[in-house]
Coordinates of N, CA and C in Angstrom, one line a residue:
X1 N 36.4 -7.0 205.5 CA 36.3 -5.6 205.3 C 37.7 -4.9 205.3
X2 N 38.3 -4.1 203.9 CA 38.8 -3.5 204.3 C 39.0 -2.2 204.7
X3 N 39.9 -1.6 205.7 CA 40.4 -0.4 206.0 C 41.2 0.4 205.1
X4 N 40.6 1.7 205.1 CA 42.3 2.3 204.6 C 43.1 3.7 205.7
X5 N 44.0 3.6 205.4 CA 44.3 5.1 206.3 C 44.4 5.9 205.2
X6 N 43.9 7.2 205.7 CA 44.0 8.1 205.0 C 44.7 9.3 205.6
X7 N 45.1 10.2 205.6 CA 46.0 11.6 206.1 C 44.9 12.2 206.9
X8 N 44.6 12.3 208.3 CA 43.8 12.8 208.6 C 43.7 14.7 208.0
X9 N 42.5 15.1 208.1 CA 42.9 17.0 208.1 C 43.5 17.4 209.4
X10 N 44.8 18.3 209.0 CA 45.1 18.9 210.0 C 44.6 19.9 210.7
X11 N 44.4 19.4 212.5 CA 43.3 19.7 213.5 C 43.4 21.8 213.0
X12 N 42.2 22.4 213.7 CA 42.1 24.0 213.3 C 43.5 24.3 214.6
X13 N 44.5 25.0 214.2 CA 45.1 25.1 215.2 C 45.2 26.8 215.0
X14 N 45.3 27.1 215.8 CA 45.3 28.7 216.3 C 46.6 29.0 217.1
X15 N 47.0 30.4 217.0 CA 48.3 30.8 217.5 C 48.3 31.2 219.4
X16 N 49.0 30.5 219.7 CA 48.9 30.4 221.1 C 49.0 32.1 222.0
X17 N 49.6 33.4 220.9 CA 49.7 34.9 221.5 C 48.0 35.3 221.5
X18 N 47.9 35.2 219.7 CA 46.6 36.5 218.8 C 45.6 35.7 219.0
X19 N 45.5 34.8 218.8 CA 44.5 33.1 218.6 C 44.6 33.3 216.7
X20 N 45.1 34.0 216.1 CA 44.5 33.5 214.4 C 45.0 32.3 214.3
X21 N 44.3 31.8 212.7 CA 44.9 30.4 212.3 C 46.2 30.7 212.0
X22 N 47.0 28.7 212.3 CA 48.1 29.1 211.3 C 48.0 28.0 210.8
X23 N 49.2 28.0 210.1 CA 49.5 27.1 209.3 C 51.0 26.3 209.1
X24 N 51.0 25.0 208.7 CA 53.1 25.2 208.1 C 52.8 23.6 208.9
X25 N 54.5 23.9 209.7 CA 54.8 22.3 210.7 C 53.4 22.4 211.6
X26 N 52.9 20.9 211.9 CA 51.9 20.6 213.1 C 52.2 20.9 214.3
X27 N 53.9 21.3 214.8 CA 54.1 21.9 215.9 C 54.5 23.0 216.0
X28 N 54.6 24.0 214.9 CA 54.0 25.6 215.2 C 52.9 26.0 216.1
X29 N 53.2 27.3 217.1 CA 52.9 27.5 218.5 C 52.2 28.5 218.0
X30 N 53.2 29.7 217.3 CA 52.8 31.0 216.3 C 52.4 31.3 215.4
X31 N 51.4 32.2 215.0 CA 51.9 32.7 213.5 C 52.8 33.4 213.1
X32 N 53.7 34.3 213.9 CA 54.8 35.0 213.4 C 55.6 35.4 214.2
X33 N 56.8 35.6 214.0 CA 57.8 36.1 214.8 C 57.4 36.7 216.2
X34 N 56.4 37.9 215.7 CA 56.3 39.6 216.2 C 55.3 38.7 217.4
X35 N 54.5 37.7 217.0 CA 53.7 37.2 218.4 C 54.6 36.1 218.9
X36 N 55.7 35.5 218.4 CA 56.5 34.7 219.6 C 57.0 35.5 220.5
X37 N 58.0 36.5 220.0 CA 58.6 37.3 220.9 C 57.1 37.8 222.3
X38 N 56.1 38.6 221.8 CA 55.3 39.0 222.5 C 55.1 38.2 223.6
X39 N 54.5 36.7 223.1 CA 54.7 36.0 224.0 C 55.6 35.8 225.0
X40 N 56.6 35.2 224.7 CA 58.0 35.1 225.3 C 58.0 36.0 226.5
X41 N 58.2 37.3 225.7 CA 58.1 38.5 227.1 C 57.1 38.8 227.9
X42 N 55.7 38.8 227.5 CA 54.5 38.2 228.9 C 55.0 37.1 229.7
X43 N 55.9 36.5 229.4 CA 56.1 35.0 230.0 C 57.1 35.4 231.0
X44 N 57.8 35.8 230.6 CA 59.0 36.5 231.5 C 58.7 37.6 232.7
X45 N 57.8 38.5 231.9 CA 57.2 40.0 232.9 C 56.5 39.0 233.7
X46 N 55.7 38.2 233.7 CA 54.9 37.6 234.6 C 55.2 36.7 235.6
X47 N 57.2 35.9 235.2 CA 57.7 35.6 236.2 C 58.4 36.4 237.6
X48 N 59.0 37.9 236.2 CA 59.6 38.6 237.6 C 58.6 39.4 238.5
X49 N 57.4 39.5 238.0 CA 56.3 39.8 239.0 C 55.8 38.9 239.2
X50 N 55.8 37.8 239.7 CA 56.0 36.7 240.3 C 57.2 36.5 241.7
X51 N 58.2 37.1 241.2 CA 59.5 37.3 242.0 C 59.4 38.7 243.0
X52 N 58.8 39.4 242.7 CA 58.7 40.9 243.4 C 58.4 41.8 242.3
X53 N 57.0 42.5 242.3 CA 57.0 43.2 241.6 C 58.1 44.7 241.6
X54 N 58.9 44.8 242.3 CA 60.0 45.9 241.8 C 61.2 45.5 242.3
X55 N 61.1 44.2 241.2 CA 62.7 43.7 241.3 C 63.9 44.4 240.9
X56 N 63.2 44.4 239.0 CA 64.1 45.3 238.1 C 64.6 47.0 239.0
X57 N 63.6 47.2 239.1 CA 64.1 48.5 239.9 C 65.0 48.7 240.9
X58 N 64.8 47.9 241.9 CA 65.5 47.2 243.4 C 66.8 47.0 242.4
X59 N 67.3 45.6 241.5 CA 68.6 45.8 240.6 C 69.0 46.9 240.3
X60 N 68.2 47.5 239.6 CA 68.8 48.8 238.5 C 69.4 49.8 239.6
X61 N 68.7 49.8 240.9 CA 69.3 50.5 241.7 C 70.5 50.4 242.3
X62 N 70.7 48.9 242.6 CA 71.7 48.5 243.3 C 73.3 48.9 242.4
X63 N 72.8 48.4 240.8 CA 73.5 48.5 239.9 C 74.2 50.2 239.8
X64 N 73.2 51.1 239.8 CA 73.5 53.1 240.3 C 74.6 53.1 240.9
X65 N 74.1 52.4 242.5 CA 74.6 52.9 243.8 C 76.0 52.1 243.7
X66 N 76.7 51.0 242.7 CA 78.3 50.3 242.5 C 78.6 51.2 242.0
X67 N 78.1 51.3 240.9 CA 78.8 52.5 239.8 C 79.1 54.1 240.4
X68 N 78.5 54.5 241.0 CA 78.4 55.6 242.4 C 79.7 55.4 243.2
X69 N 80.1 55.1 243.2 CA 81.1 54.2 244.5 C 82.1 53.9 243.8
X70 N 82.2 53.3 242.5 CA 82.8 52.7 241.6 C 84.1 54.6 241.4
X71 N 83.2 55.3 241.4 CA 83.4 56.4 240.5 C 84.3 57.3 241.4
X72 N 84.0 56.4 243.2 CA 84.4 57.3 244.4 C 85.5 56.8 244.4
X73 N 86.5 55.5 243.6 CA 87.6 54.8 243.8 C 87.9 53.9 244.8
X74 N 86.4 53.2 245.5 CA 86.1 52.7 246.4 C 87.5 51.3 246.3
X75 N 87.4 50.7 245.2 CA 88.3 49.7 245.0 C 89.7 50.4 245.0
X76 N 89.6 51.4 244.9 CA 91.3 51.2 245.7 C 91.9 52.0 247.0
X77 N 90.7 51.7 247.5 CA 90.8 52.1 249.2 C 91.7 51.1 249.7
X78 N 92.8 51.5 250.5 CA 93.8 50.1 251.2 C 93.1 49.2 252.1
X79 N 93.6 48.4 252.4 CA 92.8 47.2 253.2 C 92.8 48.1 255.0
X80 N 92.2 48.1 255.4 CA 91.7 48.4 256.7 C 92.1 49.8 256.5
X81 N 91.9 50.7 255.6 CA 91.7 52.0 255.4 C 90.0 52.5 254.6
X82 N 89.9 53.6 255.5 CA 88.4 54.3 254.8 C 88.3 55.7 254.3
X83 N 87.5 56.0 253.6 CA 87.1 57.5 253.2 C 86.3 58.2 253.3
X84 N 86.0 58.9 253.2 CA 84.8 59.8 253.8 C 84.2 60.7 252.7
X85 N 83.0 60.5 252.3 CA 82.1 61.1 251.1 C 80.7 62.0 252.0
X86 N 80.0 63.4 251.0 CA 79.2 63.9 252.2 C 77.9 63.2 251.6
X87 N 77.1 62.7 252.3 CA 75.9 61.9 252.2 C 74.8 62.5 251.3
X88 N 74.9 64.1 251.6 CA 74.1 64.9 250.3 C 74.7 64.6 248.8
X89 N 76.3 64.9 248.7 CA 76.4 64.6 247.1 C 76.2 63.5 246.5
X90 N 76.3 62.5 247.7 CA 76.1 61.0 246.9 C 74.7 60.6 246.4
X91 N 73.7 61.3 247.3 CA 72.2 61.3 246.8 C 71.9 62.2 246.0
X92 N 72.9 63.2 245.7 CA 72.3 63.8 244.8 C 73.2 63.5 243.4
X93 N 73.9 62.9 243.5 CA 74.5 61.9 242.4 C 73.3 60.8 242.0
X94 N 72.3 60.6 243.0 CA 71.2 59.0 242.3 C 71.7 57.7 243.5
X95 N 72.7 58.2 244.3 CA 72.9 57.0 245.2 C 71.8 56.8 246.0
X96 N 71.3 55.5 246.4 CA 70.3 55.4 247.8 C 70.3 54.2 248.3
X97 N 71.2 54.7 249.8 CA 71.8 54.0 250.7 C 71.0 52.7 251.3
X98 N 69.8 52.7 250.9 CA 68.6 51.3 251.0 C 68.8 50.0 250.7
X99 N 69.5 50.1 249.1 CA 69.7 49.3 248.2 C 71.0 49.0 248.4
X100 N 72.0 47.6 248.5 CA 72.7 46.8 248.8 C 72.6 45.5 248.3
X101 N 73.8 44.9 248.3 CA 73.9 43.0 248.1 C 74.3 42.7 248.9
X102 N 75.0 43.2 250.3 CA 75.2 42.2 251.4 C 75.8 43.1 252.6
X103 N 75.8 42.1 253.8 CA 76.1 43.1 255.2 C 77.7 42.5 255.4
X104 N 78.6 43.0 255.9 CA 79.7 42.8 256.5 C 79.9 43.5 258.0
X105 N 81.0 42.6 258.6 CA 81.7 43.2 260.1 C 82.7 43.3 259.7
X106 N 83.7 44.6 260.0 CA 84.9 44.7 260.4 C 85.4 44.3 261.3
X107 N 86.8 43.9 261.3 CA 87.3 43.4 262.7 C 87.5 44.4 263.7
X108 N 86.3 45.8 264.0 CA 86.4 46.2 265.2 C 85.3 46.1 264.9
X109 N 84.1 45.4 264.5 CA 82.8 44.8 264.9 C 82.0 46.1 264.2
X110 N 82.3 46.8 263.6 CA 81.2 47.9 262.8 C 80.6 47.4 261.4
X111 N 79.2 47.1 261.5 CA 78.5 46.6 260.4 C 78.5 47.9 259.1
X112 N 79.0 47.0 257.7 CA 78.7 47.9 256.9 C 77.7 47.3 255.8
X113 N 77.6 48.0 255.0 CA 76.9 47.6 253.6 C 77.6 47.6 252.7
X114 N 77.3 46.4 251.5 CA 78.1 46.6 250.7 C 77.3 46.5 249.6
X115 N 77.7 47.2 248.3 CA 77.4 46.5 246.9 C 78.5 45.9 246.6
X116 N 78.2 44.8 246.1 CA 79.4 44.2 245.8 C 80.8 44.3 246.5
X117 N 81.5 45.2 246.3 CA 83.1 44.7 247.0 C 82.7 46.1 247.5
X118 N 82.1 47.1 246.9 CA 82.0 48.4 247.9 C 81.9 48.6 249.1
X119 N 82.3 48.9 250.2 CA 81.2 49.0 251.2 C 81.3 50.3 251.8
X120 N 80.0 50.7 252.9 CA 79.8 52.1 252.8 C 78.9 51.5 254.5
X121 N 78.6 53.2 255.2 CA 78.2 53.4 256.5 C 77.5 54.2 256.7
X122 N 76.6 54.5 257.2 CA 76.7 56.0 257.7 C 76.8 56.7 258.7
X123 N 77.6 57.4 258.9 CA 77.8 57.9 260.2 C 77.2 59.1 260.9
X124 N 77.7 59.5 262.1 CA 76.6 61.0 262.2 C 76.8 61.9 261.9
X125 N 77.7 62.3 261.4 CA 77.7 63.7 261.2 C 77.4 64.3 259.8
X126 N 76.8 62.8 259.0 CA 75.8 63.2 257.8 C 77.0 63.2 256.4
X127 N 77.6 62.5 256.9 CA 78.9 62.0 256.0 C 78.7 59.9 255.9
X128 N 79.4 59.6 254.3 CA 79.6 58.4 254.5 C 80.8 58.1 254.4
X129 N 81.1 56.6 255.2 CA 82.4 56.4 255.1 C 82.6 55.1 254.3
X130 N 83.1 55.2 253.6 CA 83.7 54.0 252.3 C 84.5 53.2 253.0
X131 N 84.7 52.3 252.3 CA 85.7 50.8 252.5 C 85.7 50.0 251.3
X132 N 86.9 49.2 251.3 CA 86.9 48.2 250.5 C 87.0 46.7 250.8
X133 N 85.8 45.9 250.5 CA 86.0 44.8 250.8 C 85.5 43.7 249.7
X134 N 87.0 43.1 249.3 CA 86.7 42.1 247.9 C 86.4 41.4 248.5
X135 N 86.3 40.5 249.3 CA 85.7 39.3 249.7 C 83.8 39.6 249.8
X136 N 83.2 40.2 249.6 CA 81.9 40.5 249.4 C 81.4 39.9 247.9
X137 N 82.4 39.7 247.2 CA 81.9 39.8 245.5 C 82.7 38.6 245.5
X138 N 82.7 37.6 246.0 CA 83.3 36.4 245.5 C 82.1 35.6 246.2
X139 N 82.1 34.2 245.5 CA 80.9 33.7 245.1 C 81.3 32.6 246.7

């Protein structure tokens, strides 16, 4: 008896976003662009909410409150010198003192916050006090 091979039909394959048919290479995922992308970015939104749903925000803020600081000449504060900003204009600039990337001590033991090389306090009399510390932003 003989056999023959023949080209099997290629299986009904559907697009892994829309479900329509497609067609083309056997290992096309898509039918078009517009539903890769879609995909892709459900793939993504569904990791960082996965991670915390108000990551981006929690960033985007942190990112505000440098630039905030950035703007106050925080980096060229002298080394074991500070300044003094009033707590109202900085929040009413978009700053919010919650949001940070890391804690530091000074060598008289006063914990501050920093974004990045910024760092910032608050103190009582409804004022903040700035500092500069590059060793915050090194890896």
């Amino acid at each position: 008896m003989e056999t023959t091979l023949e080209n099997p039909s290629p299986p009904n394959r559907t697009c892994d976003y829309c479900g329509r048919p497609i067609s083309g290479r056997l290992d096309r995922k898509f039918c078009d662009v517009n539903c890769k992308n879609n995909f892709n970015s459900r793939q993504r939104s569904a990791f960082r909410a996965g991670v915390h749903p108000n990551a981006g925000q929690i960033i985007k803020q942190i990112k505000i409150n440098y630039e905030i600081l950035l703007k106050r000449q925080v980096q060229k504060i002298e080394k074991d010198a500070t300044t003094y900003i009033n707590k109202e204009q900085l929040v009413k600039d978009g700053f919010d003192p919650r949001f940070f990337t890391s804690l530091t001590t000074d060598k008289w033991g006063e914990i501050w916050k920093c974004c990045f090389d910024c760092g910032f306090r608050e103190i009582e009399d409804g004022n903040i006090e700035l500092a500069h510390f590059p060793k915050q932003a090194e890896l």
